[in-house]
Amino acid sequence: MCRFLIFKGRDPILLAHLLTRPEHSIINQSYDSRLRIDTRRPINGDGFGVGYYTREADPELGDGPCVFCATTPAWNNMNLARLAEKTKSSMVFAHVRASTAGVLSETNCHPFTFHSLMFMHNGQIANFHRIKRKFASHMKDEYFLFVQGGTDSEWAFALFLDCLDKLGVDPSRPAGVNGFGHEIIRKAMLRTIQYIKDWSKQCSEGDPDDEPSLLNFAVTDGKSVIVTRYITSRTEEAASLHFSTGSKFIEYEPGQYKMERRDRRQDVILVASEPLTFERSDWVTVPTNSILTINKQTVLLHPIMDEYYQADPSVPRSSNFAASRGLVSPIVEPQANTNVNLPPLEREGRRRLSITV
């Protein structure tokens, strides 16, 4: 499987502090992934991508992100290392790829973009070869023609764009100062997952070898961020996902980083398939089948309450399937070591978790 990383900060960060300098940076994870035990694909060497937004709106640049991607392994690309040492941004998406669908090409490298929107995926869509036609026939021509590569991930992004459009938001228009709004983006993401799981079910009925879909999606309009940790199973763990918040992400000795917390502010928010630091207290594990929202500098967690939802958090899930795909997490789930209130979320009947540290 792949790995991805998200940074959202009040102030810009040098990309090198995320991509190259940490001992367990996302580039180092591409060949030394501590959560990967898949001997079939022991490295993420099928290309990489990094996308970031400029701090100030510039009519000449537009409001969309800048993306640099390549099919070479991330650890062996000098241009990436050079750019990382000279580029700052307050919103960064980074991705290293171990392909499960699609050939090795730049069109298949994440993150994918559409005007102001940027999207990444870690996982796989079950029975994608059987349901690809459903994707194509469901969406508007504009989004069907948008797809350039052959990955299930890009088709999922096109489906998300179509869902956003049908909710009344034109993805091609500028997101504006406040973005499209985290509520509508989250709703479009949940609808995207609903279509994928319904179509997969239709094509897998009676198949004893059917596998679940692993749908860790991330999308941003440059203002809000929506991330899912999701699997179409009631008994299996989803692909790993963690987040960390604090006042500053600092290098306290060469190659060693930690999240500094001087007060309760969330000036820095990191979301990652695999932690960038070895400080266990820095990271919280996102529960399986949850959707994480970053609105301004606040993190919200909502459980996705569908047929795969486990109301009792003490019910264990197996990591066998995730482990077979190279994803296993040693970090404790948040229910075990966080003390927070979960008030009811109106309209959706869900619970909401607002994290402050």
CSV table of C-alpha atoms in Angstrom, one decimal, residues 90-281:
chain,number,residue,atom,x,y,z
A,90,SER,CA,1.0,26.1,5.4
A,91,MET,CA,-1.0,23.3,3.6
A,92,VAL,CA,0.9,20.3,2.2
A,93,PHE,CA,-0.2,16.9,0.9
A,94,ALA,CA,2.6,14.3,0.2
A,95,HIS,CA,2.2,10.7,-1.0
A,96,VAL,CA,4.6,7.8,-1.8
A,97,ARG,CA,3.1,5.0,-3.9
A,98,ALA,CA,3.2,1.2,-3.9
A,99,SER,CA,0.8,0.5,-6.8
A,100,THR,CA,-2.2,-1.8,-6.5
A,101,ALA,CA,-3.8,-0.6,-9.7
A,102,GLY,CA,-2.5,1.3,-12.7
A,103,VAL,CA,0.9,1.3,-14.4
A,104,LEU,CA,3.9,3.3,-13.4
A,105,SER,CA,3.3,6.8,-14.8
A,106,GLU,CA,3.1,10.3,-13.6
A,107,THR,CA,-0.6,10.4,-14.4
A,108,ASN,CA,-1.0,7.7,-11.7
A,109,CYS,CA,0.9,9.5,-9.0
A,110,HIS,CA,-0.9,11.2,-6.2
A,111,PRO,CA,-2.0,13.8,-5.2
A,112,PHE,CA,-4.6,14.4,-7.9
A,113,THR,CA,-5.9,18.0,-8.4
A,114,PHE,CA,-8.9,19.6,-9.9
A,115,HIS,CA,-8.8,23.4,-9.8
A,116,SER,CA,-8.6,24.3,-6.1
A,117,LEU,CA,-9.1,20.7,-4.9
A,118,MET,CA,-6.5,18.1,-4.1
A,119,PHE,CA,-7.0,14.4,-3.3
A,120,MET,CA,-5.0,11.3,-2.1
A,121,HIS,CA,-5.8,7.7,-1.4
A,122,ASN,CA,-4.2,4.9,0.6
A,123,GLY,CA,-5.8,1.5,0.0
A,124,GLN,CA,-7.7,-0.3,-2.7
A,125,ILE,CA,-11.2,-0.5,-4.1
A,126,ALA,CA,-12.5,-4.1,-4.0
A,127,ASN,CA,-13.7,-5.4,-7.4
A,128,PHE,CA,-12.7,-2.2,-9.1
A,129,HIS,CA,-12.2,-4.0,-12.5
A,130,ARG,CA,-15.9,-5.0,-12.2
A,131,ILE,CA,-17.3,-1.7,-11.1
A,132,LYS,CA,-15.3,0.7,-13.2
A,133,ARG,CA,-18.1,0.9,-15.7
A,134,LYS,CA,-20.5,2.0,-13.0
A,135,PHE,CA,-18.1,4.9,-12.1
A,136,ALA,CA,-18.1,6.0,-15.7
A,137,SER,CA,-21.8,5.7,-16.3
A,138,HIS,CA,-22.7,7.5,-13.1
A,139,MET,CA,-20.8,10.7,-13.4
A,140,LYS,CA,-21.1,13.7,-15.6
A,141,ASP,CA,-18.9,13.9,-18.8
A,142,GLU,CA,-16.8,16.6,-17.3
A,143,TYR,CA,-15.5,14.3,-14.5
A,144,PHE,CA,-15.4,11.2,-16.7
A,145,LEU,CA,-13.1,13.1,-19.1
A,146,PHE,CA,-11.0,14.4,-16.2
A,147,VAL,CA,-9.5,11.0,-15.5
A,148,GLN,CA,-6.1,10.7,-17.2
A,149,GLY,CA,-4.6,7.6,-15.5
A,150,GLY,CA,-5.6,4.1,-14.7
A,151,THR,CA,-5.8,4.0,-10.9
A,152,ASP,CA,-8.9,3.3,-8.8
A,153,SER,CA,-7.8,6.3,-6.7
A,154,GLU,CA,-8.2,8.8,-9.5
A,155,TRP,CA,-11.6,7.4,-10.4
A,156,ALA,CA,-12.6,7.8,-6.7
A,157,PHE,CA,-11.6,11.4,-6.9
A,158,ALA,CA,-13.7,11.9,-10.1
A,159,LEU,CA,-16.6,10.3,-8.3
A,160,PHE,CA,-16.1,12.7,-5.3
A,161,LEU,CA,-16.1,15.7,-7.7
A,162,ASP,CA,-19.4,14.4,-9.2
A,163,CYS,CA,-20.9,14.0,-5.7
A,164,LEU,CA,-19.8,17.6,-4.8
A,165,ASP,CA,-21.3,18.9,-8.0
A,166,LYS,CA,-24.6,17.2,-7.4
A,167,LEU,CA,-24.7,18.6,-3.9
A,168,GLY,CA,-24.8,22.1,-5.5
A,169,VAL,CA,-21.1,23.0,-5.4
A,170,ASP,CA,-19.2,23.6,-8.7
A,171,PRO,CA,-15.7,22.2,-8.1
A,172,SER,CA,-14.3,24.2,-11.0
A,173,ARG,CA,-15.1,27.6,-9.4
A,174,PRO,CA,-12.6,29.2,-7.0
A,175,ALA,CA,-12.9,28.0,-3.5
A,176,GLY,CA,-12.7,31.5,-2.1
A,177,VAL,CA,-11.4,32.8,1.2
A,178,ASN,CA,-13.4,30.4,3.3
A,179,GLY,CA,-13.3,27.4,0.9
A,180,PHE,CA,-16.3,25.4,-0.1
A,181,GLY,CA,-17.1,24.6,3.6
A,182,HIS,CA,-16.1,21.5,5.5
A,183,GLU,CA,-19.6,20.3,6.0
A,184,ILE,CA,-20.4,20.0,2.3
A,185,ILE,CA,-17.0,18.4,1.5
A,186,ARG,CA,-17.5,15.9,4.3
A,187,LYS,CA,-21.0,15.1,2.9
A,188,ALA,CA,-19.6,14.6,-0.6
A,189,MET,CA,-16.9,12.3,0.8
A,190,LEU,CA,-19.5,10.1,2.7
A,191,ARG,CA,-21.6,9.9,-0.4
A,192,THR,CA,-18.5,8.8,-2.4
A,193,ILE,CA,-17.9,6.0,0.0
A,194,GLN,CA,-21.5,5.0,-0.1
A,195,TYR,CA,-21.5,4.6,-3.9
A,196,ILE,CA,-18.2,2.6,-3.8
A,197,LYS,CA,-19.4,0.1,-1.2
A,198,ASP,CA,-22.8,-0.3,-2.8
A,199,TRP,CA,-21.3,-1.0,-6.2
A,200,SER,CA,-18.7,-3.4,-4.8
A,201,LYS,CA,-21.4,-5.3,-3.0
A,202,GLN,CA,-23.5,-5.7,-6.1
A,203,CYS,CA,-20.5,-7.2,-8.0
A,204,SER,CA,-19.3,-9.5,-5.2
A,205,GLU,CA,-22.6,-11.2,-4.2
A,206,GLY,CA,-21.9,-14.9,-3.8
A,207,ASP,CA,-18.1,-14.5,-4.2
A,208,PRO,CA,-16.4,-16.5,-1.4
A,209,ASP,CA,-13.1,-14.7,-2.1
A,210,ASP,CA,-14.4,-11.2,-1.9
A,211,GLU,CA,-12.1,-8.8,-0.1
A,212,PRO,CA,-13.0,-5.5,1.6
A,213,SER,CA,-12.2,-2.1,0.3
A,214,LEU,CA,-9.6,0.0,2.1
A,215,LEU,CA,-10.7,3.6,1.7
A,216,ASN,CA,-8.3,6.0,3.4
A,217,PHE,CA,-9.1,9.2,1.4
A,218,ALA,CA,-7.9,12.7,1.9
A,219,VAL,CA,-9.2,15.8,0.2
A,220,THR,CA,-8.7,19.6,0.7
A,221,ASP,CA,-9.9,22.8,-1.0
A,222,GLY,CA,-6.9,24.6,0.5
A,223,LYS,CA,-8.9,25.7,3.6
A,224,SER,CA,-10.5,22.6,5.1
A,225,VAL,CA,-9.3,19.0,5.1
A,226,ILE,CA,-11.3,15.8,5.2
A,227,VAL,CA,-9.7,12.5,5.8
A,228,THR,CA,-11.2,9.0,6.1
A,229,ARG,CA,-10.0,5.8,7.7
A,230,TYR,CA,-12.5,3.2,6.4
A,231,ILE,CA,-12.8,-0.4,5.5
A,232,THR,CA,-15.9,-2.3,4.3
A,233,SER,CA,-15.8,-4.8,7.1
A,234,ARG,CA,-17.2,-5.1,10.7
A,235,THR,CA,-14.4,-7.3,11.8
A,236,GLU,CA,-11.2,-6.0,10.2
A,237,GLU,CA,-9.0,-2.9,10.9
A,238,ALA,CA,-8.6,-0.3,8.2
A,239,ALA,CA,-5.3,0.9,6.9
A,240,SER,CA,-3.3,2.8,9.6
A,241,LEU,CA,-4.0,6.5,10.2
A,242,HIS,CA,-2.7,8.9,12.9
A,243,PHE,CA,-2.8,12.6,13.7
A,244,SER,CA,-0.8,14.9,15.9
A,245,THR,CA,-1.4,18.5,17.0
A,246,GLY,CA,0.7,21.1,18.9
A,247,SER,CA,2.2,24.5,18.9
A,248,LYS,CA,5.3,23.7,16.9
A,249,PHE,CA,6.9,20.7,15.1
A,250,ILE,CA,10.5,21.0,16.1
A,251,GLU,CA,13.9,19.3,15.4
A,252,TYR,CA,15.5,18.8,18.8
A,253,GLU,CA,18.5,17.0,17.5
A,254,PRO,CA,19.6,16.1,13.9
A,255,GLY,CA,16.9,13.9,12.3
A,256,GLN,CA,14.8,13.7,15.5
A,257,TYR,CA,11.6,15.6,15.7
A,258,LYS,CA,8.8,16.0,18.2
A,259,MET,CA,5.5,17.9,18.5
A,260,GLU,CA,6.0,20.8,21.0
A,261,ARG,CA,2.9,21.7,23.1
A,262,ARG,CA,3.5,25.0,24.9
A,263,ASP,CA,-0.3,25.7,25.3
A,264,ARG,CA,-3.6,24.4,24.1
A,265,ARG,CA,-3.3,25.9,20.6
A,266,GLN,CA,-3.3,23.7,17.5
A,267,ASP,CA,-1.0,25.8,15.4
A,268,VAL,CA,0.4,22.6,13.7
A,269,ILE,CA,-1.8,19.6,12.6
A,270,LEU,CA,-0.2,16.5,11.1
A,271,VAL,CA,-2.2,13.6,9.7
A,272,ALA,CA,-0.1,10.6,8.5
A,273,SER,CA,-0.4,6.9,7.5
A,274,GLU,CA,2.6,6.4,9.7
A,275,PRO,CA,3.9,8.7,12.4
A,276,LEU,CA,6.9,10.9,11.5
A,277,THR,CA,8.3,10.8,15.1
A,278,PHE,CA,9.1,8.0,17.5
A,279,GLU,CA,7.5,9.9,20.4
A,280,ARG,CA,4.5,7.8,21.2
A,281,SER,CA,2.7,10.6,23.0
